[in-house]
Coordinates of C-alpha atoms in Angstrom, one line a residue:
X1 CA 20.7 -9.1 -27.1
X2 CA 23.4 -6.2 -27.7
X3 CA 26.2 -7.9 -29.4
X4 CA 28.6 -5.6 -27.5
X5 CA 26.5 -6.9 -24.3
X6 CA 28.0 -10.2 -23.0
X7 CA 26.9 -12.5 -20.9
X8 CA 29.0 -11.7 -18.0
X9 CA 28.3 -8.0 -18.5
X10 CA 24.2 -9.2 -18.6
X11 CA 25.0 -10.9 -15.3
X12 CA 26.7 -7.9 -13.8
X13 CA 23.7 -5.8 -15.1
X14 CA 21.0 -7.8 -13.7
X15 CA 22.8 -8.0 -10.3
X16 CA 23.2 -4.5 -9.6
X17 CA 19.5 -4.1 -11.1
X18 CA 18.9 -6.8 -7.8
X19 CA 20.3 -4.8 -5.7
X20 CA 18.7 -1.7 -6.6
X21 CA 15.2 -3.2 -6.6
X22 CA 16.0 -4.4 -2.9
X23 CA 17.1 -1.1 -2.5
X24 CA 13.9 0.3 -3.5
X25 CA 11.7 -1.8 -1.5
X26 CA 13.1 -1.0 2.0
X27 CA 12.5 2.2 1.0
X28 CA 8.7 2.0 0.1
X29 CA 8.5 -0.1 3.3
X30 CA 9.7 2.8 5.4
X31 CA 7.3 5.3 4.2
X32 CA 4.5 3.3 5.4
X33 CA 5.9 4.0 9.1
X34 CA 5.9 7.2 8.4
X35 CA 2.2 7.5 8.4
X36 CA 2.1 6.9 12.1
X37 CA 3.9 10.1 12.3
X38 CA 2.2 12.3 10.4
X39 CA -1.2 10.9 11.9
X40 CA 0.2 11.3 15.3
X41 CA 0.8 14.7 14.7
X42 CA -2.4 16.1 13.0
X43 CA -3.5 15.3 16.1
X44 CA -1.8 19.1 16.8
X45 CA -4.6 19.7 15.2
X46 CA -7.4 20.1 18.0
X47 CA -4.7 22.2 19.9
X48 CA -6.4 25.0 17.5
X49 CA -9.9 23.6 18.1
X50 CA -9.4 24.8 22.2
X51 CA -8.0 27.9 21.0
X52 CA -11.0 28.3 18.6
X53 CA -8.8 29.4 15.5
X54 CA -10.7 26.0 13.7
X55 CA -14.2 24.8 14.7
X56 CA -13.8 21.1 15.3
X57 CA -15.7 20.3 11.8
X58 CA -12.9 21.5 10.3
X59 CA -10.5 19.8 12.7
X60 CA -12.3 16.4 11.4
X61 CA -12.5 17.4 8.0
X62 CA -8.8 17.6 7.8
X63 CA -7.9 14.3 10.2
X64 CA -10.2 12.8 7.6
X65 CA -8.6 13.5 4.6
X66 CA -5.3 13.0 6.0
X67 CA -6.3 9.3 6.8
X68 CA -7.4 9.1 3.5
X69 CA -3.9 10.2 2.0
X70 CA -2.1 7.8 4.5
X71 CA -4.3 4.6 3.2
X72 CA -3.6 6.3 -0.7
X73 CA 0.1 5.9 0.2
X74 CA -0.5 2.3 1.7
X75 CA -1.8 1.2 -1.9
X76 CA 0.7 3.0 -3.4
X77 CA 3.3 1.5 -1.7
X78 CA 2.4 -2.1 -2.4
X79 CA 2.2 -1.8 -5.5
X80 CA 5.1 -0.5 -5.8
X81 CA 6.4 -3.3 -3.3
X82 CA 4.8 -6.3 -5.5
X83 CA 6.1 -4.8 -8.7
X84 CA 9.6 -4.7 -7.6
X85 CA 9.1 -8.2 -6.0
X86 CA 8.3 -9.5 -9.5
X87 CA 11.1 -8.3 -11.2
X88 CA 13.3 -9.9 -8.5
X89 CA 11.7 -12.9 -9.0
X90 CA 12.1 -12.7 -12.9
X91 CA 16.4 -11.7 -12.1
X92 CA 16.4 -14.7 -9.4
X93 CA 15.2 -17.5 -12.4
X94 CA 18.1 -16.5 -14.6
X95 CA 19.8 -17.5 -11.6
X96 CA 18.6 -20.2 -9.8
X97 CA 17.7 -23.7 -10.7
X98 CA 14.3 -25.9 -9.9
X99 CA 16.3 -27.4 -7.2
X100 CA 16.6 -24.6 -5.4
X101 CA 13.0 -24.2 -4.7
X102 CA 13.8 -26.1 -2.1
X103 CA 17.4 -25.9 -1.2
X104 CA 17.5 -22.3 -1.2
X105 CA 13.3 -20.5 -0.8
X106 CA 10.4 -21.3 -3.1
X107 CA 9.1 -17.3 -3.6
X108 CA 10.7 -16.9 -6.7
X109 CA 8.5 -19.7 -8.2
X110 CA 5.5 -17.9 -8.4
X111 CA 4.6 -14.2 -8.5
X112 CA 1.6 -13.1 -5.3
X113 CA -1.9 -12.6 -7.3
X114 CA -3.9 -9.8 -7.7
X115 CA -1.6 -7.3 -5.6
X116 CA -2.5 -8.7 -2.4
X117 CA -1.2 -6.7 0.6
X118 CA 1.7 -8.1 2.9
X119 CA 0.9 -8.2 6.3
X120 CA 2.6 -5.2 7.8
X121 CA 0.5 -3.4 5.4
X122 CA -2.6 -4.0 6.1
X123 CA -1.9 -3.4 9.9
X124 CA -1.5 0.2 8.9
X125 CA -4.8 0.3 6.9
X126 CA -6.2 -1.1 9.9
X127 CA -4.8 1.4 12.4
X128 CA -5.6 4.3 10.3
X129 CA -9.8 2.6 9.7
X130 CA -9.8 2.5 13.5
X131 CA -7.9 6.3 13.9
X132 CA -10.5 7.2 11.1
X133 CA -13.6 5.6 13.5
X134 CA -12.3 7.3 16.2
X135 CA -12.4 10.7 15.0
X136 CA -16.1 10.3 13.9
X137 CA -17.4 8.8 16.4
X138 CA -15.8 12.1 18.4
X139 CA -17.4 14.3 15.5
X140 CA -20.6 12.6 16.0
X141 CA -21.0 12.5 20.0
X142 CA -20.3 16.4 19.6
X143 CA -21.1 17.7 16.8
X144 CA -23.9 15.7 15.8
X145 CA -25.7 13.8 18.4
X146 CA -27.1 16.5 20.7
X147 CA -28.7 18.0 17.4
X148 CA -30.9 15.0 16.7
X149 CA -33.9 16.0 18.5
X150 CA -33.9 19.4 18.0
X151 CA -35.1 21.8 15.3
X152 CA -33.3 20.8 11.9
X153 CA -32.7 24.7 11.4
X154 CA -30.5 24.4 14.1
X155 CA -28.0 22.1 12.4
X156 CA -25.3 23.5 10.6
X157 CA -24.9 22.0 7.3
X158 CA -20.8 22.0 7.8
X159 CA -21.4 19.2 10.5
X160 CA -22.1 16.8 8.1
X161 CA -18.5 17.5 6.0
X162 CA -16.5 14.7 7.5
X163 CA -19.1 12.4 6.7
X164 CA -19.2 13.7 3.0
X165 CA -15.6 13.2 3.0
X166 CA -15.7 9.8 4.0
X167 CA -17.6 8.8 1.3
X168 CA -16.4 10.0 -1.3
X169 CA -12.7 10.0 -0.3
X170 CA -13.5 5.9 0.2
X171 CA -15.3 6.2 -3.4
X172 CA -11.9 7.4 -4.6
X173 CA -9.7 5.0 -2.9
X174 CA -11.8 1.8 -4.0
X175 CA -11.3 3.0 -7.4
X176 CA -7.5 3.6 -6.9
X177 CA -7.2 0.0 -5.4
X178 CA -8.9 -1.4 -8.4
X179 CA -6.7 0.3 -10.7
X180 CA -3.6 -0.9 -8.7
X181 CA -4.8 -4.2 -9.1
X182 CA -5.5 -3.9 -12.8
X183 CA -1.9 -2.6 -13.4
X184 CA -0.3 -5.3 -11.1
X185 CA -2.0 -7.8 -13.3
X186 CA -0.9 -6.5 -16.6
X187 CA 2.4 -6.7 -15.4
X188 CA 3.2 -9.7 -14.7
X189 CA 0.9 -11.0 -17.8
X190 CA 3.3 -9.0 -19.8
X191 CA 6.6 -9.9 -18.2
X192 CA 5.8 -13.5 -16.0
X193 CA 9.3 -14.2 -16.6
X194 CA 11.0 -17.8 -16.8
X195 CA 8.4 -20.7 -15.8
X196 CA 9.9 -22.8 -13.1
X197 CA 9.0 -26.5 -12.7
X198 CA 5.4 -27.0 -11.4
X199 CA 5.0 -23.2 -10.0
X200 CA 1.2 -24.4 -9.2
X201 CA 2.5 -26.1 -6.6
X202 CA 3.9 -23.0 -3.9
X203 CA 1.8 -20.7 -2.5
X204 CA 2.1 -17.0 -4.2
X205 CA 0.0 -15.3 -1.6
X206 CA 3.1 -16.3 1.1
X207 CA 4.8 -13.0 2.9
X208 CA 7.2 -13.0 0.2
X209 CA 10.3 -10.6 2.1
X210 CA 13.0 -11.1 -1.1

C-alpha cells in the first residue's frame, strides 16, 4: 500500500469507487431498453419498401443486422454488468463480515459463473430472436415461398441475403459470447477477492441486483 495512502483514505477510495461502479451499472442496464427503441423504429423501414425506394430484401437485410447489433449490445452489456458486480463484491468483503451473509444479503459471497445472463437480459434476447423470426418468416412467405415451384432462373439470388446474414451474423455472435465468457472467467480467477466463510454454500447464479 502507498505509505502516504491511509486506511481511512483507502476506505474513502473504495467507497466512492462503490458508488461509481453502481453508477455504471444502471447505466449499462438502460441501454438494453434502448434496443426496443431502435428495433421499433427500423420498423420505418418498410415505409420505403411501399414507396419502392428499397426492395423488401434489403428492408430484411437491414432489420436483420440491426437485431444482430441489439443482441451484440445485450452481451456486451452483461459483461460489463457481471464485471462491475464482481468488483462490488470484492469492495463489499473489505467491508462486511461472515455474519452478514445473513444479517445483511449473501451476494457478495460468491461471484455468478461463467457470465450468466440476469433475467431482464435475456428477455430482450428473447424478444429480439422472436422480432428476428418474425421478419423471416415475412421474407420467406414473400419473397421466397411462391418461388419454390417455379423455374430456379427465376429466383433472384438477393432473396436469399437475410438468410446469409443470419448465419453468419449468429456465427459471429456465438463467438463473441464465448469470448465474453472467457474474459469474465479470467477475471475473477485473477481478482476473486477476499474468501468469505463457506462461499460454496450460496447460490452465485442468484439475480444478484447490488
Amino acid at each position: 500500500m502507498n505509505p502516504n495512502f491511509d486506511d481511512k483514505d483507502r476506505k474513502d477510495f473504495l467507497i466512492q469507487m462503490y458508488n461509481q461502479l453502481c453508477s455504471e451499472i444502471d447505466r449499462h442496464i438502460k441501454i438494453i431498453w434502448q434496443i426496443v427503441g431502435v428495433l421499433l423504429s427500423a420498423f420505418a423501414i418498410f415505409a420505403l419498401v411501399e414507396k419502392d425506394i428499397i426492395s423488401v430484401d434489403i428492408a430484411s437485410d437491414i432489420l436483420v443486422l440491426v437485431c444482430g447489433l441489439s443482441i451484440a449490445i445485450i452481451i456486451e452489456s452483461n459483461y460489463w454488468y457481471n464485471r462491475n458486480l464482481v468488483i462490488i463484491a470484492n469492495i463489499e468483503r473489505q467491508f462486511l463480515k461472515e455474519s452478514d451473509a445473513k444479517e445483511i444479503h449473501y451476494y457478495f459471497t460468491k461471484h455468478r459463473k461463467n457470465n450468466s445472463y440476469i433475467d431482464m437480459m435475456i428477455i430482450q434476447i428473447w424478444f429480439v430472436i422472436i422480432l428476428l423470426c418474425v421478419i423471416l418468416v415475412y421474407h420467406f412467405s414473400i419473397q421466397v415461398l411462391p418461388y419454390i415451384n417455379l423455374d430456379c432462373s427465376n429466383f433472384s439470388p438477393i432473396k436469399a441475403t437475410p438468410y446469409l446474414v443470419v448465419l453468419v451474423g449468429s456465427i459471429i455472435l456465438f463467438s463473441f459470447h464465448r469470448k465474453r465468457i472467457e474474459n469474465y472467467n479470467a477475471f475473477i480467477k485473477n481478482s476473486p477477492g477476499i474468501k468469505i466463510g463457506n462461499s460454496e454454500d450460496f447460490d452465485s447464479n442468484s439475480d444478484h441486483t447490488t
